[in-house]
Amino acid sequence: MPFPPGDMVAAFGRHLHFKSLEQALVDRHPEVADRVRFDDTSRLMHLKVTLSTGRSVALAQVRMGYSTVWCVMGPELDSEPSVWPLDTPDEVLVDALHAVASARITGQAVSSPWRWNESEPSDLTELADLLDARGLRVRRVAAGNRWFASGPRHAAKLDIAGGDDGCFVEAEFPDAFVRVSLKPALGWLVDVYVPEVEAWGRVDLGWNLWSRTLPGPGVPRADASVAEIVDVLGRGLKAWDLEVSGGPAEKDVSDWMEDLGVGPDELVEGSAPVDGRGSLGPLQLTETVLDQLTSYGFGDLEEGDAETPMRSQTFHIEWHNRAKNLSTPEVQRLNGLAAAAGEYVPKRLIVITTAGISRPAADFADTAKALVFWADRTTGKLMGLNSRAREAQLPDTNPAEQDLEPW
């Protein structure tokens, strides 16, 4: 007897998996047992919970671009699907299906954290709950589950939040789009996109929380509660950009830096591209880099002189203008110079390079809490070369392009 073809074996495996999901749903949520149906007769195999209207909420594997994902779909054509990776545990999948179905049955909102497509409560789901309670539209929550769907139903696109973005909540305010991030190294960050000028800016959390500007971007997670972050957000756009002596540098929204472009991949374990265009002069390059670092939240940087282009009480800034990529010994040497530069406590290292960096050197920079940025000679734009530097950068997306079209 010939062995069945591969597609038949795969279909049978999916059938058994759905039967297992069906049993798990009934065992974990017996109150909906009489509504549970497994449909393997239609083109799309799915598990569903029927509603009193005759419609249903379904769990299925669907294609999004080049990927296959788990998707919990409501009965409305324009409902936003809940997207999960294929390796999501079965109990999470059936609990997500149950949460959406129960909301439809009772006529209530989907309970948190499931309404944010998350399986566990977190600081980010708490933040989303509080923003929603204030009447703001929460668009995305990325904590445990970082997968989203966008685009029309007939051409759905899968969006996966990158690791350097940290965990974040994105919400719409009356006059701005806000991303609140919780980064592994930097802690809380609040970034604001103003459609009027098509630019991102960073809220000075230190000033808004404690009336003092911090030397670097981010507020440690332990230093600010979710409620305090929400209180800052509740003050609105005008309050975030306080023009007070001793506070943040006076600037208008229109002065915020435009989105940074994504630099070449070869900058790590490679070298910077050369395209023949003219380079900025030393003064222009310094001013452009200083403006960007200040916009990131490095609050104690100031312009220096020809020998020391930028000064800081907290950071030691080194310029690396050689063609050769930064190696681990070179970063170790520069980190030693930074430590010795502090009068009472060691300074932390910031490297501005026009070359690249080896992966071991980038790893060491992270361990040393240093930040390494590549600077484009022709524009002065910065790109983080180690994870800590990438965390410090402003987002590079246009929120308007992330709008979900009706499914």
Coordinates of C-alpha atoms in Angstrom, one line a residue:
M1 CA 0.0 0.0 0.0
P2 CA 1.6 3.3 -1.1
F3 CA 2.3 6.0 1.6
P4 CA -0.2 8.9 1.5
P5 CA 1.1 12.1 -0.2
G6 CA 2.5 14.9 1.9
D7 CA -0.4 17.2 1.5
M8 CA -2.8 14.5 2.7
V9 CA -0.7 13.8 5.8
A10 CA -0.5 17.6 6.5
A11 CA -4.3 17.9 6.2
F12 CA -4.8 15.0 8.5
G13 CA -2.4 16.6 11.1
R14 CA -4.3 19.9 10.9
H15 CA -7.6 17.9 11.4
L16 CA -6.2 16.3 14.6
H17 CA -4.9 19.6 15.9
F18 CA -8.3 21.2 15.4
K19 CA -10.0 18.3 17.2
S20 CA -7.6 18.8 20.1
L21 CA -8.4 22.5 20.1
E22 CA -12.1 21.7 20.1
Q23 CA -11.7 19.5 23.2
A24 CA -9.5 22.0 25.0
L25 CA -12.2 24.8 24.4
V26 CA -14.9 22.6 25.8
D27 CA -12.9 21.5 28.8
R28 CA -11.7 25.1 29.6
H29 CA -15.0 26.8 28.9
P30 CA -17.9 24.3 29.4
E31 CA -20.5 27.2 29.4
V32 CA -20.1 27.5 25.6
A33 CA -19.8 23.7 24.9
D34 CA -23.1 23.6 23.1
R35 CA -22.1 26.4 20.8
V36 CA -18.7 24.9 19.7
R37 CA -18.4 23.6 16.2
F38 CA -15.5 22.2 14.2
D39 CA -15.9 22.7 10.5
D40 CA -13.6 20.7 8.2
T41 CA -16.0 20.7 5.2
S42 CA -15.4 24.3 4.0
R43 CA -12.3 25.5 2.1
L44 CA -10.9 27.0 5.3
M45 CA -10.8 24.5 8.2
H46 CA -11.9 26.3 11.4
L47 CA -13.2 26.1 14.9
K48 CA -16.1 28.3 15.8
V49 CA -18.4 29.4 18.6
T50 CA -21.9 30.1 17.2
L51 CA -23.8 33.2 18.3
S52 CA -27.5 33.6 18.9
T53 CA -27.7 35.6 15.6
G54 CA -26.7 32.5 13.6
R55 CA -23.3 34.0 12.9
S56 CA -20.1 32.9 14.7
V57 CA -16.6 33.8 16.0
A58 CA -14.0 31.5 14.4
L59 CA -10.4 30.4 14.9
A60 CA -8.5 29.4 11.7
Q61 CA -5.1 29.3 10.1
V62 CA -4.9 31.9 7.3
R63 CA -2.3 33.2 4.9
M64 CA -1.0 36.7 5.3
G65 CA 1.5 37.5 2.6
Y66 CA 4.1 34.8 2.8
S67 CA 3.2 33.7 6.3
T68 CA 0.6 31.4 7.9
V69 CA -0.9 32.6 11.2
W70 CA -3.6 31.8 13.7
C71 CA -6.5 34.2 13.4
V72 CA -9.5 34.8 15.6
M73 CA -12.2 36.5 13.5
G74 CA -15.5 38.1 14.6
P75 CA -18.7 37.9 12.6
E76 CA -18.5 41.5 11.3
L77 CA -16.7 42.0 7.9
D78 CA -15.0 45.1 9.3
S79 CA -13.9 43.6 12.6
E80 CA -10.2 43.6 13.4
P81 CA -8.8 40.1 13.6
S82 CA -6.7 38.9 16.5
V83 CA -3.5 37.4 15.0
W84 CA -1.2 34.9 16.7
P85 CA 2.0 33.0 15.7
L86 CA 1.7 29.4 14.7
D87 CA 3.6 28.3 17.8
T88 CA 1.1 29.9 20.2
P89 CA 0.0 27.4 22.9
D90 CA -3.4 25.8 22.4
E91 CA -4.8 27.1 25.7
V92 CA -4.0 30.6 24.6
L93 CA -5.7 30.1 21.3
V94 CA -8.9 28.7 22.7
D95 CA -9.0 31.3 25.5
A96 CA -8.6 34.1 22.9
L97 CA -11.5 32.6 20.9
H98 CA -13.6 32.3 24.0
A99 CA -12.9 35.9 25.1
V100 CA -14.1 37.3 21.7
A101 CA -17.1 34.9 21.6
S102 CA -18.2 35.7 25.1
A103 CA -18.1 39.4 24.4
R104 CA -20.4 38.9 21.4
I105 CA -22.8 36.7 23.4
T106 CA -23.1 39.1 26.3
G107 CA -23.0 42.3 24.3
Q108 CA -20.0 43.6 26.2
A109 CA -16.5 44.7 25.3
V110 CA -13.9 42.0 25.0
S111 CA -12.2 41.6 28.4
S112 CA -8.6 42.8 29.0
P113 CA -6.0 41.6 28.1
W114 CA -7.7 39.7 25.3
R115 CA -9.1 42.9 23.8
W116 CA -5.6 44.0 23.1
N117 CA -4.6 40.6 21.6
E118 CA -2.5 39.8 24.6
S119 CA -2.8 36.6 26.7
E120 CA -1.3 38.0 30.0
P121 CA -1.9 41.3 31.9
S122 CA 1.1 43.6 31.9
D123 CA 2.0 47.2 32.4
L124 CA 1.2 47.8 28.7
T125 CA -2.3 46.3 28.9
E126 CA -3.0 48.3 32.1
L127 CA -1.8 51.4 30.3
A128 CA -4.1 50.6 27.3
D129 CA -7.1 50.0 29.7
L130 CA -6.5 53.4 31.4
L131 CA -6.2 55.2 28.0
D132 CA -9.3 53.5 26.7
A133 CA -11.2 54.6 29.9
R134 CA -10.3 58.2 29.0
G135 CA -12.0 57.8 25.6
L136 CA -8.8 57.5 23.6
R137 CA -8.5 55.0 20.7
V138 CA -5.9 52.4 21.5
R139 CA -4.6 51.2 18.1
R140 CA -2.0 48.6 19.1
V141 CA -0.5 46.9 22.1
A142 CA 2.7 44.9 21.7
A143 CA 3.9 43.0 24.7
G144 CA 3.7 39.2 24.7
N145 CA 2.1 39.1 21.2
R146 CA 3.7 41.3 18.7
W147 CA 1.8 40.3 15.6
F148 CA -0.8 42.4 13.8
A149 CA -2.9 42.4 10.6
S150 CA -3.3 45.3 8.3
G151 CA -4.8 46.0 4.8
P152 CA -7.9 44.7 3.2
R153 CA -9.3 41.2 3.7
H154 CA -8.4 40.0 0.2
A155 CA -4.7 41.1 0.6
A156 CA -4.1 41.0 4.3
K157 CA -0.6 42.0 5.4
L158 CA 1.2 40.7 8.5
D159 CA 3.0 43.3 10.6
I160 CA 5.5 42.1 13.4
A161 CA 6.8 44.6 15.8
G162 CA 10.6 44.6 16.0
G163 CA 12.5 43.8 19.2
D164 CA 14.2 47.2 19.3
D165 CA 10.7 48.8 19.6
G166 CA 10.4 47.2 23.0
C167 CA 6.9 46.7 24.4
F168 CA 4.6 49.6 23.4
V169 CA 1.1 51.0 23.2
E170 CA 0.0 53.2 20.3
A171 CA -3.0 55.5 20.8
E172 CA -4.7 58.4 19.0
F173 CA -5.0 61.7 20.7
P174 CA -7.1 64.6 19.3
D175 CA -4.0 66.4 17.8
A176 CA -1.3 63.7 17.7
F177 CA -0.5 60.0 17.6
V178 CA 1.4 58.7 20.6
R179 CA 3.6 55.7 21.2
V180 CA 4.4 54.8 24.8
S181 CA 7.3 52.3 24.9
L182 CA 8.9 50.2 27.6
K183 CA 12.4 49.4 26.4
P184 CA 14.5 46.7 27.9
A185 CA 17.5 49.0 28.5
L186 CA 16.0 52.5 28.6
G187 CA 12.6 52.0 30.3
W188 CA 9.7 54.3 29.6
L189 CA 9.7 56.5 26.5
V190 CA 6.9 58.6 25.1
D191 CA 7.1 59.5 21.4
V192 CA 4.6 61.8 19.6
Y193 CA 3.8 62.0 15.9
V194 CA 2.1 65.2 14.7
P195 CA 0.4 64.7 11.3
E196 CA 0.4 68.4 10.7
V197 CA 4.2 68.5 10.3
E198 CA 4.8 64.7 9.6
A199 CA 7.4 64.4 12.3
W200 CA 8.1 62.6 15.5
G201 CA 9.2 64.2 18.8
R202 CA 10.0 62.8 22.2
V203 CA 8.3 63.9 25.4
D204 CA 10.8 64.9 28.2
L205 CA 9.4 62.5 30.8
G206 CA 11.9 63.6 33.5
W207 CA 10.7 67.2 33.2
N208 CA 7.0 66.2 33.1
L209 CA 7.3 63.8 36.1
W210 CA 9.8 65.6 38.3
S211 CA 10.6 69.0 36.8
R212 CA 14.1 68.0 35.8
T213 CA 15.5 67.0 32.5
L214 CA 17.4 63.7 32.6
P215 CA 20.8 63.3 30.9
G216 CA 19.7 60.4 28.7
P217 CA 16.5 59.2 27.1
G218 CA 14.1 57.0 29.1
V219 CA 12.8 56.6 32.6
P220 CA 13.5 53.4 34.4
R221 CA 10.5 51.2 34.8
A222 CA 10.8 51.2 38.6
D223 CA 10.9 55.0 38.8
A224 CA 7.5 55.7 37.2
S225 CA 4.2 53.8 37.6
V226 CA 1.7 53.3 34.8
A227 CA -0.7 55.7 36.5
E228 CA 2.0 58.4 36.5
I229 CA 2.7 57.9 32.8
V230 CA -1.1 58.1 32.0
D231 CA -1.2 61.4 34.1
V232 CA 1.6 62.8 31.9
L233 CA -0.3 61.8 28.7
G234 CA -3.5 63.4 30.0
R235 CA -1.9 66.8 30.0
G236 CA -1.9 66.9 26.3
L237 CA 0.4 68.1 23.5
K238 CA 0.9 71.7 24.7
A239 CA 1.9 70.6 28.2
W240 CA 4.4 68.1 26.9
D241 CA 6.5 70.8 25.2
L242 CA 6.9 73.2 28.1
E243 CA 8.8 76.3 27.4
V244 CA 10.0 77.1 30.9
S245 CA 13.4 78.4 32.0
G246 CA 15.4 75.4 33.2
G247 CA 13.1 73.0 31.4
P248 CA 13.4 71.5 28.0
A249 CA 15.0 73.5 25.3
E250 CA 12.5 75.9 23.7
K251 CA 11.2 74.5 20.5
D252 CA 8.0 74.4 18.5
V253 CA 6.5 71.2 17.1
S254 CA 7.6 72.2 13.7
D255 CA 11.2 72.0 14.8
W256 CA 11.1 68.3 15.6
M257 CA 13.3 66.1 13.4
E258 CA 11.7 64.4 10.5
D259 CA 11.6 60.6 10.5
L260 CA 15.0 58.9 10.2
G261 CA 15.6 56.6 7.3
V262 CA 16.7 53.0 7.9
G263 CA 20.4 52.6 7.2
P264 CA 22.2 49.9 5.4
D265 CA 22.3 46.4 6.9
E266 CA 26.0 46.0 6.2
L267 CA 26.9 48.5 8.9
V268 CA 27.1 45.6 11.4
E269 CA 29.8 43.2 10.2
G270 CA 30.3 45.3 7.1
S271 CA 31.3 48.8 6.0
A272 CA 29.5 52.0 5.2
P273 CA 28.4 52.6 1.7
V274 CA 30.2 55.2 -0.5
D275 CA 28.0 56.8 -3.2
G276 CA 30.1 59.7 -4.3
R277 CA 27.9 62.4 -2.9
G278 CA 29.5 65.4 -1.1
S279 CA 30.0 65.1 2.6
L280 CA 29.0 67.6 5.3
G281 CA 31.7 69.8 6.8
P282 CA 32.8 69.0 10.4
L283 CA 30.7 71.9 11.9
Q284 CA 27.6 70.9 9.9
L285 CA 28.0 67.2 10.8
T286 CA 28.4 68.1 14.5
E287 CA 25.4 70.3 14.6
T288 CA 23.2 67.8 12.8
V289 CA 24.3 64.9 15.1
L290 CA 23.8 67.1 18.2
D291 CA 20.3 68.1 17.1
Q292 CA 19.3 64.5 16.7
L293 CA 20.8 63.3 20.0
T294 CA 19.0 66.1 21.7
S295 CA 15.7 65.1 20.1
Y296 CA 16.3 61.6 21.3
G297 CA 16.4 62.9 24.9
F298 CA 20.1 63.3 25.7
G299 CA 19.5 66.3 27.9
D300 CA 22.9 67.5 28.9
L301 CA 24.7 67.5 25.6
E302 CA 26.1 70.9 24.4
E303 CA 28.3 72.1 21.5
G304 CA 32.0 72.1 22.3
D305 CA 35.0 73.2 20.3
A306 CA 37.2 71.9 17.5
E307 CA 39.0 69.5 19.8
T308 CA 35.8 68.3 21.6
P309 CA 32.8 68.9 19.3
M310 CA 30.3 67.8 21.9
R311 CA 30.4 68.0 25.7
S312 CA 28.4 66.3 28.4
Q313 CA 28.6 65.8 32.2
T314 CA 27.3 62.2 31.8
F315 CA 28.6 61.0 28.5
H316 CA 31.9 60.8 26.8
I317 CA 31.5 61.3 23.0
E318 CA 34.1 59.8 20.7
W319 CA 34.1 60.4 16.9
H320 CA 35.4 57.4 14.8
N321 CA 36.2 58.6 11.3
R322 CA 38.3 55.7 10.1
A323 CA 37.4 53.4 7.2
K324 CA 37.9 50.3 9.4
N325 CA 35.0 49.0 11.3
L326 CA 34.9 49.2 15.1
S327 CA 36.4 46.1 16.7
T328 CA 35.9 44.8 20.3
P329 CA 39.4 46.0 21.4
E330 CA 38.7 49.4 20.0
V331 CA 35.3 49.8 21.8
Q332 CA 36.9 48.5 25.0
R333 CA 39.7 51.1 24.6
L334 CA 37.1 53.9 24.0
N335 CA 35.0 52.7 26.9
G336 CA 38.1 53.0 29.2
L337 CA 38.6 56.6 28.0
A338 CA 35.0 57.3 28.9
A339 CA 35.4 55.9 32.3
A340 CA 38.5 57.9 33.0
A341 CA 36.9 61.1 31.7
G342 CA 34.5 61.3 34.7
E343 CA 35.8 63.5 37.5
Y344 CA 33.9 61.7 40.3
V345 CA 32.0 58.9 38.5
P346 CA 32.8 57.1 35.2
K347 CA 31.2 58.6 32.1
R348 CA 29.2 56.5 29.7
L349 CA 30.4 56.1 26.1
I350 CA 28.7 57.4 23.0
V351 CA 30.5 56.6 19.7
I352 CA 29.7 58.4 16.4
T353 CA 31.2 56.4 13.6
T354 CA 31.2 56.7 9.8
A355 CA 32.1 53.1 9.4
G356 CA 30.5 49.9 10.8
I357 CA 31.0 47.7 13.8
S358 CA 31.6 44.0 14.4
R359 CA 28.9 42.0 16.1
P360 CA 31.1 41.1 19.1
A361 CA 32.0 44.8 19.5
A362 CA 28.3 45.7 19.4
D363 CA 27.6 43.1 22.1
F364 CA 30.3 44.5 24.2
A365 CA 28.9 48.0 23.8
D366 CA 25.6 46.8 25.1
T367 CA 27.2 45.2 28.1
A368 CA 29.1 48.4 28.8
K369 CA 25.9 50.5 28.5
A370 CA 27.5 52.4 25.6
L371 CA 25.7 53.7 22.5
V372 CA 27.2 53.4 19.0
F373 CA 25.7 55.4 16.2
W374 CA 26.5 55.4 12.5
A375 CA 26.4 58.9 10.9
D376 CA 25.8 59.4 7.2
R377 CA 28.5 61.7 6.0
T378 CA 26.2 63.3 3.4
T379 CA 23.2 64.0 5.6
G380 CA 24.3 63.6 9.2
K381 CA 21.4 61.2 9.9
L382 CA 22.1 58.7 12.7
M383 CA 21.4 55.0 12.9
G384 CA 22.0 52.9 16.0
L385 CA 24.5 50.1 15.6
N386 CA 24.0 48.3 18.9
S387 CA 20.7 47.5 20.6
R388 CA 20.9 50.3 23.2
A389 CA 21.5 52.9 20.5
R390 CA 18.6 51.6 18.4
E391 CA 16.3 51.8 21.5
A392 CA 17.2 55.5 21.8
Q393 CA 16.1 56.4 18.3
L394 CA 12.7 57.9 17.4
P395 CA 10.3 55.7 15.6
D396 CA 10.7 55.6 11.8
T397 CA 7.1 54.7 10.8
N398 CA 4.2 56.9 9.5
P399 CA 1.2 56.0 11.6
A400 CA -1.2 56.9 8.9
E401 CA 0.2 54.1 6.8
Q402 CA -0.6 51.6 9.5
D403 CA -4.4 52.2 9.4
L404 CA -6.4 49.0 9.1
E405 CA -8.7 48.9 6.1
P406 CA -12.1 47.2 6.5
W407 CA -11.8 43.5 6.3

